[in-house]
Short mmCIF file of C-alpha atoms in Angstrom, two decimals:
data_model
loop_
_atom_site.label_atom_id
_atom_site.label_comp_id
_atom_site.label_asym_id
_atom_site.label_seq_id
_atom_site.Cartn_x
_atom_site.Cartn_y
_atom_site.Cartn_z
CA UNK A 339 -27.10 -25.63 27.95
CA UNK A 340 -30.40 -23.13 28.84
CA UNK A 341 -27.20 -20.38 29.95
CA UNK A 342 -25.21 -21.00 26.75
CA UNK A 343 -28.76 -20.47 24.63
CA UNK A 344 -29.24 -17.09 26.62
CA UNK A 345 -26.04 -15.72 25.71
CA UNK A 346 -25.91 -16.87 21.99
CA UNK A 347 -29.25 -15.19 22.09
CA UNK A 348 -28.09 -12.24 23.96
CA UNK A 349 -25.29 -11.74 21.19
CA UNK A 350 -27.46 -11.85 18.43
CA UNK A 351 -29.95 -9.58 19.47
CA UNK A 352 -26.84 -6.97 20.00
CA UNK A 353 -25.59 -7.96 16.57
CA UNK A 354 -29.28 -6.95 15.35
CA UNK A 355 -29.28 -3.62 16.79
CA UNK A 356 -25.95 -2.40 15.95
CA UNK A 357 -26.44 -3.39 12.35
CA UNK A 358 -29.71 -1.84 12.56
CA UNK A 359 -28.51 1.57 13.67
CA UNK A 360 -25.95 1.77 11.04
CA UNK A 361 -28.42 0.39 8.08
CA UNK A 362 -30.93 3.17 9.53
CA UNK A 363 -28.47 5.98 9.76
CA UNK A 364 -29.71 8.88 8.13
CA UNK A 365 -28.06 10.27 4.67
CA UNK A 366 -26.17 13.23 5.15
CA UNK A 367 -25.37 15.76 2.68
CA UNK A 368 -23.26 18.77 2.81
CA UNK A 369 -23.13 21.38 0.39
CA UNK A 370 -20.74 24.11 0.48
CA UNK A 371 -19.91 28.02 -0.99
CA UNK A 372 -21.17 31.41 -0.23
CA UNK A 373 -24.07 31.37 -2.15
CA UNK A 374 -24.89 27.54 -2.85
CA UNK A 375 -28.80 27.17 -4.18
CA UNK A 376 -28.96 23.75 -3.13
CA UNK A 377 -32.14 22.99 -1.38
CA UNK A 378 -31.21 19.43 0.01
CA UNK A 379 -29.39 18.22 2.93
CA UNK A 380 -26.85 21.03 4.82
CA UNK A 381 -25.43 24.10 3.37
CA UNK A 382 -22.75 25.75 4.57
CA UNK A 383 -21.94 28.94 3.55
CA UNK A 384 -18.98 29.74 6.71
CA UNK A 385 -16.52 27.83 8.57
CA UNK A 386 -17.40 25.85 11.53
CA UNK A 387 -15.91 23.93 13.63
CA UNK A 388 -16.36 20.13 14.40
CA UNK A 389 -18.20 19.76 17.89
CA UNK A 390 -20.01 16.21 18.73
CA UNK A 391 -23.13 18.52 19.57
CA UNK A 392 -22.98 19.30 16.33
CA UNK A 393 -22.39 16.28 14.37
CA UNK A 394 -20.28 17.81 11.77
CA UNK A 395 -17.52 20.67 10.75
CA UNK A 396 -14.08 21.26 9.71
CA UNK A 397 -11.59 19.53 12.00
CA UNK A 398 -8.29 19.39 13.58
CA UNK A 399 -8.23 23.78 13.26
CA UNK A 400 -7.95 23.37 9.81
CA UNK A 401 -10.87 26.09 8.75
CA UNK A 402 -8.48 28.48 8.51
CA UNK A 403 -7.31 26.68 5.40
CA UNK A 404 -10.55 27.25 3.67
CA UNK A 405 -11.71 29.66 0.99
CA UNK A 406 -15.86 29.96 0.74
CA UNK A 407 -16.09 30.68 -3.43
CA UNK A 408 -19.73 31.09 -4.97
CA UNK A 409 -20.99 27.60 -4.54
CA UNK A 410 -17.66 25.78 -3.66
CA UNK A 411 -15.05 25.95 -1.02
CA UNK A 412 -10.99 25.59 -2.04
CA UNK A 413 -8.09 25.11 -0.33
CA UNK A 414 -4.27 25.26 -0.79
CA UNK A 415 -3.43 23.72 2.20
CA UNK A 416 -5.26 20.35 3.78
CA UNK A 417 -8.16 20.41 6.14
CA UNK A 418 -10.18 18.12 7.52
CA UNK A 419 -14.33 17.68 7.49
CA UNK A 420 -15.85 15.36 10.12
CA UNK A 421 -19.23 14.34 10.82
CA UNK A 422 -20.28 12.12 13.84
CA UNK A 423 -21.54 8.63 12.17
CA UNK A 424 -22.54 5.05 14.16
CA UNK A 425 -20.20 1.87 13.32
CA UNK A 426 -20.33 0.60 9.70
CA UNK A 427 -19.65 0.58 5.72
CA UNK A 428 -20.41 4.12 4.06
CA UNK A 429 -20.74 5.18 0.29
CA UNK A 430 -19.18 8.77 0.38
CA UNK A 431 -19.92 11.05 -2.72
CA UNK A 432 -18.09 14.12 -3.70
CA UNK A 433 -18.38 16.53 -6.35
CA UNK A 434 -15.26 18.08 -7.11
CA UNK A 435 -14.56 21.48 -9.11
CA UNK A 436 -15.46 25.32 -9.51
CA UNK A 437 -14.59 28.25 -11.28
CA UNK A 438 -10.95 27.84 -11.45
CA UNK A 439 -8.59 24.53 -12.31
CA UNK A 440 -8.11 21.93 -9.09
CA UNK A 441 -6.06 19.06 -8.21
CA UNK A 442 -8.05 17.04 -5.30
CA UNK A 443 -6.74 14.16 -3.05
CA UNK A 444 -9.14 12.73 -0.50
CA UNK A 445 -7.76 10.53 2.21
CA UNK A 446 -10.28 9.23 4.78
CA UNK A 447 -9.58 8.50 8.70
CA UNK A 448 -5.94 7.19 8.89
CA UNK A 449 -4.81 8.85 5.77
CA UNK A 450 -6.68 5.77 3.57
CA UNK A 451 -6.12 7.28 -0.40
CA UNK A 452 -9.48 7.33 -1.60
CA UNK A 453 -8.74 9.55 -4.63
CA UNK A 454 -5.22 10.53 -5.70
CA UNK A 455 -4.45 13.62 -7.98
CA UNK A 456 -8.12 14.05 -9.33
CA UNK A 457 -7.79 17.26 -12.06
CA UNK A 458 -10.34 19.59 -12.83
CA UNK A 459 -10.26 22.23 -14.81
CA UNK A 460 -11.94 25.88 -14.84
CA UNK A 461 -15.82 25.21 -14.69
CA UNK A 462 -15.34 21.48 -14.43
CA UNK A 463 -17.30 19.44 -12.06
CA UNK A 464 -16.64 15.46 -11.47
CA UNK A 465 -18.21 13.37 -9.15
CA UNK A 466 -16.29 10.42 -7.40
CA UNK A 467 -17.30 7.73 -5.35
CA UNK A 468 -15.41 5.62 -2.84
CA UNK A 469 -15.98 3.49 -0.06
CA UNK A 470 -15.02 3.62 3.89
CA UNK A 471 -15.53 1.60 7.29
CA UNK A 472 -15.97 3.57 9.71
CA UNK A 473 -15.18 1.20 13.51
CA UNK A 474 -15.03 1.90 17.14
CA UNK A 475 -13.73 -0.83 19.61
CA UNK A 476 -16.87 -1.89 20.94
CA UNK A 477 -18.63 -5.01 19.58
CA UNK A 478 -21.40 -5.92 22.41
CA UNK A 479 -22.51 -4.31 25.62
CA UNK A 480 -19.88 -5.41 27.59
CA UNK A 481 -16.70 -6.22 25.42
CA UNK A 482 -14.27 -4.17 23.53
CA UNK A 483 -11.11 -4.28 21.63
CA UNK A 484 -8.07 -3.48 23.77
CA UNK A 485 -6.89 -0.48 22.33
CA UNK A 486 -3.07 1.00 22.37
CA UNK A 487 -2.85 4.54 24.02
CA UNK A 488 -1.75 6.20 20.01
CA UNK A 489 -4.90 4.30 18.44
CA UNK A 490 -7.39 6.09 21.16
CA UNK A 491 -5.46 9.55 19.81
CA UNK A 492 -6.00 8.60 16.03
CA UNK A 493 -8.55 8.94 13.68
CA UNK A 494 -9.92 5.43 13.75
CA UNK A 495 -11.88 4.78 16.60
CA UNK A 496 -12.97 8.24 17.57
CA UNK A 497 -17.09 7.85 16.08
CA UNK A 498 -16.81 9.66 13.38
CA UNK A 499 -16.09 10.08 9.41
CA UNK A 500 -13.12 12.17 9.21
CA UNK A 501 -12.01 13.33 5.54
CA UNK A 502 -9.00 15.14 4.50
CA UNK A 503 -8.42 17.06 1.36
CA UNK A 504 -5.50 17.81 -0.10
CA UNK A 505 -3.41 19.45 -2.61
CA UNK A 506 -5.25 22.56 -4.82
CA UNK A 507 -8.59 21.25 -3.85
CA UNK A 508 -12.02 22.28 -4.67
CA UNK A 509 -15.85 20.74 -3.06
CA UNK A 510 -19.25 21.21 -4.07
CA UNK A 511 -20.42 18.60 -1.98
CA UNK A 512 -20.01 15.60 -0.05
CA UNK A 513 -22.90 12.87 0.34
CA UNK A 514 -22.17 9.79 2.78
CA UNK A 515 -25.09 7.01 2.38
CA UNK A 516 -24.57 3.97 4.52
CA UNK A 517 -24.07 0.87 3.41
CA UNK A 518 -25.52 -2.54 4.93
CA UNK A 519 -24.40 -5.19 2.31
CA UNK A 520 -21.18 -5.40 0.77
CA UNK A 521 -18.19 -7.36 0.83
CA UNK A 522 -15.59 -6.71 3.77
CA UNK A 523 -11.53 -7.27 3.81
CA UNK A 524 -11.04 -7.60 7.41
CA UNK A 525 -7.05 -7.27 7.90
CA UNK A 526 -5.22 -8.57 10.98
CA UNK A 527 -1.79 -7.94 11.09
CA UNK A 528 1.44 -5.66 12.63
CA UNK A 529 2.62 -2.29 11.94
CA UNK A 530 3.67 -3.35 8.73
CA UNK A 531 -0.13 -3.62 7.89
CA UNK A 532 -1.51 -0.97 10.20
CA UNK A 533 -3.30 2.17 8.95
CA UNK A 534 -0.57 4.59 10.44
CA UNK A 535 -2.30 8.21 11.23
CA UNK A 536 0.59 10.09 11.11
CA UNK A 537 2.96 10.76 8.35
CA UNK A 538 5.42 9.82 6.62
CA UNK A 539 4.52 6.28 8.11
CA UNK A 540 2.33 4.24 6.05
CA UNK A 541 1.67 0.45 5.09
CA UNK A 542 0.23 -1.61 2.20
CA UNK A 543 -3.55 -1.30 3.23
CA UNK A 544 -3.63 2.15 2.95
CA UNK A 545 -3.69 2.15 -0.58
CA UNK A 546 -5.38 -1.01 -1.36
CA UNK A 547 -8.32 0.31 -1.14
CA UNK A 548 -7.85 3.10 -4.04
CA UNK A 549 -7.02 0.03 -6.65
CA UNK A 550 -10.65 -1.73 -5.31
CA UNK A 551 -14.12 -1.22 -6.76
CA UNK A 552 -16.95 0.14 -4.37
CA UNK A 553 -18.51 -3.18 -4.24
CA UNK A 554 -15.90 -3.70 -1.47
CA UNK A 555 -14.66 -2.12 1.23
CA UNK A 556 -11.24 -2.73 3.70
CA UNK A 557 -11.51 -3.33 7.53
CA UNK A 558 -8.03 -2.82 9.26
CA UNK A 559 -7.81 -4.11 12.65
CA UNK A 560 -4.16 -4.53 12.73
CA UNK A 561 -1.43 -2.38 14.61
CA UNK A 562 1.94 -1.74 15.91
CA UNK A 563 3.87 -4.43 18.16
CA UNK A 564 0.56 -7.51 17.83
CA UNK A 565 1.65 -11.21 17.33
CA UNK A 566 -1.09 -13.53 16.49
CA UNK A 567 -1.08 -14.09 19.96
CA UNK A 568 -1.92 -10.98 20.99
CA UNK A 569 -4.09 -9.63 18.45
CA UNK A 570 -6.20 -12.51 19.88
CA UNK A 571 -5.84 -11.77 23.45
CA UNK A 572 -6.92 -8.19 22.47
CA UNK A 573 -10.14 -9.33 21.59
CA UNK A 574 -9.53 -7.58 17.36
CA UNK A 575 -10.04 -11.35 16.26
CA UNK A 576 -13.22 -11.41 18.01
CA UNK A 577 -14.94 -8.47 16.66
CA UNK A 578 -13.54 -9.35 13.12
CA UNK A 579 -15.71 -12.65 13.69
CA UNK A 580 -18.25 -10.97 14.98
CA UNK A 581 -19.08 -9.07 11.86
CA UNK A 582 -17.77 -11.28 9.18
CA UNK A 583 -20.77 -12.03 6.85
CA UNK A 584 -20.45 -15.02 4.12
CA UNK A 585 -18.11 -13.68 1.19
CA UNK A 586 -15.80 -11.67 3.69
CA UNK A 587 -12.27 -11.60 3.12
CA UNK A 588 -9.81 -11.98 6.28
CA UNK A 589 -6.10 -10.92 5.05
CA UNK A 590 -3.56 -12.19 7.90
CA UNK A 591 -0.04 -10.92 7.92
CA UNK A 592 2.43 -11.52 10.74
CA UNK A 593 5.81 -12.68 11.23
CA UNK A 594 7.98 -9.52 12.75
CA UNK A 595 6.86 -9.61 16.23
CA UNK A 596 6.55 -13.21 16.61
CA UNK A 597 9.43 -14.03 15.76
CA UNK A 598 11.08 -12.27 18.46
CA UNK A 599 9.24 -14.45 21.05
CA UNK A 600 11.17 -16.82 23.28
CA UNK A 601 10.16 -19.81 25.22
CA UNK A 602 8.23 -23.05 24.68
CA UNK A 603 6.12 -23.13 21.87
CA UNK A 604 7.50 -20.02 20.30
CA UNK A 605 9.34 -21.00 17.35
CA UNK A 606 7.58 -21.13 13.60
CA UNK A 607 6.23 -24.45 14.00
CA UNK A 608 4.66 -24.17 17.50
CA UNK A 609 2.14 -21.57 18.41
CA UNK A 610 2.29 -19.44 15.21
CA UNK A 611 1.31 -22.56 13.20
CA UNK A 612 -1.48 -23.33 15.57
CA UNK A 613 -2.71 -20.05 15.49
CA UNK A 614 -3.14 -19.87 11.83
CA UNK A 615 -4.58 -22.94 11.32
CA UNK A 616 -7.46 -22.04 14.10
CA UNK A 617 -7.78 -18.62 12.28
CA UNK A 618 -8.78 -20.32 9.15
CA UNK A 619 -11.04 -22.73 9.90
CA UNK A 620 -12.93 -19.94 12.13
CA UNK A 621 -13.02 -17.60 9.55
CA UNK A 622 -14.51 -20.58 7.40
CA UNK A 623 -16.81 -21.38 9.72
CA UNK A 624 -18.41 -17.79 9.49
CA UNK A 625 -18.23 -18.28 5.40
CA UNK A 626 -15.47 -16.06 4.66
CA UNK A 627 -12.45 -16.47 2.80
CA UNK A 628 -9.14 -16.47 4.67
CA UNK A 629 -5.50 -15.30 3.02
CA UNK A 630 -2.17 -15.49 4.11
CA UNK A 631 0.07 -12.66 3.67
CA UNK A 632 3.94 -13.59 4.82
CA UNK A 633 5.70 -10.82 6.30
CA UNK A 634 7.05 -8.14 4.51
CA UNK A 635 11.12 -8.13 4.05
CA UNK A 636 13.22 -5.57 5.87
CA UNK A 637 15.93 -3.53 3.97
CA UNK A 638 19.13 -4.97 4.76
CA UNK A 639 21.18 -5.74 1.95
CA UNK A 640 24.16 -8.03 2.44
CA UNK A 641 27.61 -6.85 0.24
CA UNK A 642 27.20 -8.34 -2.83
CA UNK A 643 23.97 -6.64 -3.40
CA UNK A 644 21.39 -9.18 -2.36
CA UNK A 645 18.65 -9.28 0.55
CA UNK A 646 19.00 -10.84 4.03
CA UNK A 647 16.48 -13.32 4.66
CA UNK A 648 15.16 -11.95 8.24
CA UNK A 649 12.14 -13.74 9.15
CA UNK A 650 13.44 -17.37 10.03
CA UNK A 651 11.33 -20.41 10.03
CA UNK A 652 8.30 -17.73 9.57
CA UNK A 653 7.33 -17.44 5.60
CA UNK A 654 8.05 -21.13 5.21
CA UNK A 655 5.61 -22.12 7.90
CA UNK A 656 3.00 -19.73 6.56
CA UNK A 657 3.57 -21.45 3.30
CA UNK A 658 3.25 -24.79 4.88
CA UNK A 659 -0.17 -23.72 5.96
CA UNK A 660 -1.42 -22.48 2.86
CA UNK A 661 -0.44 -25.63 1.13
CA UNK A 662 -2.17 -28.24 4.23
CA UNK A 663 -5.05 -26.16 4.12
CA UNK A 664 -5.45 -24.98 0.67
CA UNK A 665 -5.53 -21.54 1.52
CA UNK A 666 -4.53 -18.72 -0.89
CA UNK A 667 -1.02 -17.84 -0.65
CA UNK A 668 -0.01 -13.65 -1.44
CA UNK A 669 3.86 -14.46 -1.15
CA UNK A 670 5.32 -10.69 -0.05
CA UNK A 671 8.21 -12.13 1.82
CA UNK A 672 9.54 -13.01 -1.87
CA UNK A 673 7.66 -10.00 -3.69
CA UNK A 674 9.21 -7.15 -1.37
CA UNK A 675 12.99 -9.05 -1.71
CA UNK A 676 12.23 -8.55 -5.21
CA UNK A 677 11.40 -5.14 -5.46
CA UNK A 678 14.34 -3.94 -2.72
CA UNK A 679 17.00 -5.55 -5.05
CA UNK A 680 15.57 -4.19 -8.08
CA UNK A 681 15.49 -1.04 -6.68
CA UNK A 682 18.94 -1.45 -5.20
CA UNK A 683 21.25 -0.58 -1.64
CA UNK A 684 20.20 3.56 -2.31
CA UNK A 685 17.51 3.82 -4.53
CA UNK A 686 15.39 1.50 -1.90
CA UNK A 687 15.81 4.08 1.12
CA UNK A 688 13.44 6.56 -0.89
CA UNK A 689 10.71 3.71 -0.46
CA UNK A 690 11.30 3.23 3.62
CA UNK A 691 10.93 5.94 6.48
CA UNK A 692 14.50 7.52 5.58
CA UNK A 693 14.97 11.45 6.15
CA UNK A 694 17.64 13.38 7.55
CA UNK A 695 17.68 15.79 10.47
CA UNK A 696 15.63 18.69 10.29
CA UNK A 697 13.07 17.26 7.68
CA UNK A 698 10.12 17.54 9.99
CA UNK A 699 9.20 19.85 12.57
CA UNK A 700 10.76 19.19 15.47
CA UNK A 701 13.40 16.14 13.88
CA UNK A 702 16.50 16.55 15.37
CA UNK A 703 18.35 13.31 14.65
CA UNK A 704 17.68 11.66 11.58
CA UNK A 705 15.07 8.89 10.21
CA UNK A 706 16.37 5.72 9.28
CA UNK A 707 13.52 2.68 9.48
CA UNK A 708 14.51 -0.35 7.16
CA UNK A 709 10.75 -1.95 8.44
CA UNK A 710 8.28 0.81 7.92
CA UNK A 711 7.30 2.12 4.91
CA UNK A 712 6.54 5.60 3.69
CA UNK A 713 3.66 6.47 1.39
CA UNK A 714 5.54 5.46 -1.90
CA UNK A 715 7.12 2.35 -0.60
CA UNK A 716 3.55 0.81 0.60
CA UNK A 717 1.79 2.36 -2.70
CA UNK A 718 4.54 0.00 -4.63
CA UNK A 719 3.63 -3.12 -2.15
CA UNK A 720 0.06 -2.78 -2.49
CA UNK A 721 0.59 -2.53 -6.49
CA UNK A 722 2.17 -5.66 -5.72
CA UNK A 723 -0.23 -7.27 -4.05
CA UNK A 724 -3.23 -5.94 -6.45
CA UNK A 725 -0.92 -8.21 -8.98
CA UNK A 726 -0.02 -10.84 -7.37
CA UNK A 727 -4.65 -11.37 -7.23
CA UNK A 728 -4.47 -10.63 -10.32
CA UNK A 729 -2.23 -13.70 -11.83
CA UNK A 730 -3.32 -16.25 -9.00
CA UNK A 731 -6.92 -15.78 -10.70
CA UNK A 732 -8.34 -15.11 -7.05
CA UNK A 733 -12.47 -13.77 -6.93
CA UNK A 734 -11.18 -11.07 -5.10
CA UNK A 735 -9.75 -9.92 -8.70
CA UNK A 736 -12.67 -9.26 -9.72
CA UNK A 737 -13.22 -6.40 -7.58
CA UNK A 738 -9.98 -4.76 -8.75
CA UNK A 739 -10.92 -1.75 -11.15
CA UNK A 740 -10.55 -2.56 -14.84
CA UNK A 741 -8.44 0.37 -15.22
CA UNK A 742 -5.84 -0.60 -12.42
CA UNK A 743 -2.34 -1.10 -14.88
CA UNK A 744 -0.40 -3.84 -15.16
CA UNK A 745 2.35 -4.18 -12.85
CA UNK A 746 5.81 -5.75 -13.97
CA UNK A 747 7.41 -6.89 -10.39
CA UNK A 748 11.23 -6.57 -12.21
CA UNK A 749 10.69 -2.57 -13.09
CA UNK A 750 9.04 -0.98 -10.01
CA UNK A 751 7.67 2.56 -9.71
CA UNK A 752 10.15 5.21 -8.96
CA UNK A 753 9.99 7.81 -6.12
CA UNK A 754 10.29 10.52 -8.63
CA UNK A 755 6.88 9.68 -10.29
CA UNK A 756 5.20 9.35 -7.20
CA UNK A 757 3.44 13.04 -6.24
CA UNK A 758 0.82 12.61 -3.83
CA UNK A 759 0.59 15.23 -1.18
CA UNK A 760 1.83 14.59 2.29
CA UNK A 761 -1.28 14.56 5.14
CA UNK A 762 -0.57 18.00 7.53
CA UNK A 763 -0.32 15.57 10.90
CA UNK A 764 3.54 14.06 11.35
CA UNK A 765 4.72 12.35 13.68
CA UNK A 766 8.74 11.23 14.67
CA UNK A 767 8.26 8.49 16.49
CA UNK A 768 9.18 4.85 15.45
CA UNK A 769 5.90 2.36 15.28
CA UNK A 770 6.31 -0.59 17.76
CA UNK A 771 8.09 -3.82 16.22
CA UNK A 772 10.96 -3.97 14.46
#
C-alpha cells in the first residue's frame, strides 16, 4: 500500500510540473515587415530560418515564399512559421492585412483549418483568434506514447507550434498566449479520425475545430491502422487520462480495423464491447464526458444505387453501448450512407482520395481510396457532425459558433463550392486500414 502511495504521489507531482511549465510559458509575439515600429515582443524585418537554438522561424524552406512589405510580410505561395513551445493548450492571435487586398488561410500542425478564406482588402487589418494543442508523446518521466515511424516525421509531436499560411496571404503579427484552463476534446480513433499531415488525405477532426468557439480546444490522439485494442496497448489512452480535467470531452470512433480481427473474442460483441464499456466509465471516473462515434461508411455502392453496409456487427454494438450506458450517440455510420447516396455513384468520388495519374508529383498510377477522405469530403462529415450536436441538444453545442449554418443532411455541399487551398506537403501513400 506505502509503494502504491509513492507512485500515485510520484505521478502527481509530474502532472504538477508539466502543467506548470506550460501555464508559465512565456507569451511570444512576432511582428513582421521591413520597417515594423512595434516595440513589443520580436520583430522581424528578414527571413530566417527555424533552428531549435533559436526557438522560432520560417519552416520546412518555405522563406523563399515570403515578401517583407513595410510592416507586413505576404505570400503567394504557403510557408510555414514555427516556434519551439512546451506541451499544452495555446491562444494564437493574428492580425491579418496590409497595403494591398489578401485572402488568408491558417492551418496549424497537421493541416488543422483554423481560418478558411479570411478577405482583406487594401489597408484592411483583422484580427482572428483560434485555438491549438500543441502534444508530444511523453506523459511522465518514464512513459510515452508508442509512436508510428510517419507520426515521428509529422508535425504533431515534434515540440513545437508549426503554422501554415496559405493562399494570397498577408501578417502583421502573430501572438501565442498559453492557455491552462479550458475545455479539451480528446479524440481516439483510426485513420478515419487521424489528423493526416500530408495532403490530399484528411479526416473529420481536422475541421471540427474551425466550426468550435475558443473556449474549447481538440486533442487528436488517433491514427492510422489502431483498434481499441491497440490504441490502448500504445499507451494514447493513458495520456488522454492523464490529462483529462472534469468537463473534458473523449470522442471514440473505431470500427475499420477491428473488424478485421480474427480469433476468440474478436467479433462485435466480445472485446470491442468490453473495451468501450471500460473506456467510459474511466473517462467518467476522471469527470469527463465520453461519445461514441460509429465508424464512418466506405464508398461502395451496390447496382441499384444504394450503400453497402461494411462494418458488420460493429455500429450496432456501439449503439448497444450507448443505449446500456446512456452515453451520447453521433450516428456517422448512418450520416455518411446518407450523404454518399445523396451525392451519388460519381459525384461521391470528388469527396474521397480519387485522382488520376499524374495529379501529384511523382503519381504514377492513379488514386482511388473509397475509406479516406480528402479535404472536402471530411469538411462535409464534420458539418455533419457539428449538426448532428446541434439537434441532439448536447452541452458541447454550446461551444459551436453562433454563426456556424444550418446543415440539411439530404442536400450536401458540393465540391465545386469548396475552395480552400491545398497545404504544399503531399504525400501518395495509402494511410494504414482499410
Amino acid at each position: 500500500m506505502k509503494h502504491f502511495k509513492s507512485i500515485f504521489l510520484f505521478l502527481c507531482i509530474t502532472h504538477f510540473f508539466i502543467a506548470n511549465a506550460q501555464e508559465n510559458a512565456p507569451i511570444k509575439e512576432f511582428n513582421f515587415g521591413a520597417n515594423t515600429d512595434k516595440k513589443t515582443g520580436t520583430v522581424i524585418n528578414k527571413t530566417v530560418a527555424y533552428t531549435k537554438a533559436a526557438g522560432y522561424g520560417f519552416d520546412l524552406q518555405t522563406d523563399k515564399n515570403v515578401v517583407f512589405d513595410e510592416k507586413s510580410i505576404s505570400a503567394k505561395s504557403p510557408f510555414y512559421f514555427s516556434m519551439k513551445l512546451p506541451e499544452g493548450n495555446y491562444s494564437v492571435e493574428v492580425v491579418l492585412g496590409g497595403s494591398n487586398s489578401g485572402i488568408t488561410t491558417v492551418k496549424a500542425e497537421s493541416r488543422r483549418l483554423m481560418l478558411r478564406e479570411i478577405k482583406t482588402a487594401a489597408n484592411e487589418t483583422k484580427t482572428m483568434r483560434f485555438m491549438v494543442n500543441v502534444r508530444t508523446a511523453k506523459f511522465d518521466i518514464n512513459n510515452t506514447i508508442t509512436l508510428k515511424p510517419a507520426e515521428i516525421k509529422g508535425l504533431n509531436w515534434d515540440e513545437k507550434l508549426t503554422l501554415e499560411f496559405l493562399g494570397t496571404s498577408i501578417v502583421q503579427s502573430i501572438k501565442v498566449t498559453p492557455v491552462s484552463k479550458i475545455t479539451t476534446i480528446y479524440m481516439a480513433g483510426d485513420s478515419t479520425v487521424m489528423e493526416h499531415d500530408l495532403e490530399p488525405w484528411a479526416s473529420w477532426p481536422q475541421f471540427f475545430q474551425n466550426y468550435l468557439t475558443t473556449d474549447v480546444v481538440i486533442a487528436n490522439y488517433a491514427y492510422s491502422g489502431l483498434t481499441l485494442r491497440s490504441f490502448e496497448s500504445t499507451y494514447r489512452l493513458e495520456k488522454i487520462f492523464y490529462l483529462m480535467e472534469p468537463g473534458d470531452y473523449l470522442f471514440i470512433e473505431f470500427g475499420h480495423n477491428d473488424e478485421k480481427a480474427t480469433g476468440d473474442g474478436k467479433a462485435a460483441s466480445g472485446v470491442y464491447t468490453a473495451l468501450l464499456k471500460d473506456i467510459i466509465v474511466k473517462t467518467r471516473n476522471k469527470g469527463g464526458s465520453p461519445i461514441l462515434v460509429t465508424p464512418i461508411q466506405r464508398r461502395i455502392f451496390n447496382p441499384n444505387g444504394t450503400l453497402k453496409p461494411t462494418h458488420g456487427e460493429f455500429p450496432d454494438a456501439m449503439r448497444k453501448v450507448a443505449q446500456e450506458m446512456q452515453v451520447p450517440l453521433i450516428d456517422v455510420t448512418k450520416m455518411t450512407t446518407s450523404l454518399y447516396q445523396s451525392w451519388g455513384n460519381e459525384l461521391s468520388k470528388k469527396a474521397f482520395v480519387h485522382y488520376p495519374e499524374n495529379t501529384f508529383l511523382g503519381q504514377i498510377s492513379a488514386l482511388a481510396d473509397n475509406t479516406h477522405f480528402n479535404s472536402f469530403g471530411a469538411n462535409e462529415v464534420a458539418r455533419c457532425i457539428v449538426q448532428n450536436i446541434k439537434n441532439a441538444g448536447l452541452d458541447l453545442a454550446k461551444k459551436i459558433k453562433p454563426t456556424v449554418p444550418h446543415y440539411i443532411f439530404k442536400n450536401p455541399g458540393k465540391p465545386s463550392d469548396w475552395t480552400v487551398p491545398m497545404s504544399a506537403r503531399i504525400g501518395i501513400d495509402k494511410p494504414d486500414g482499410e
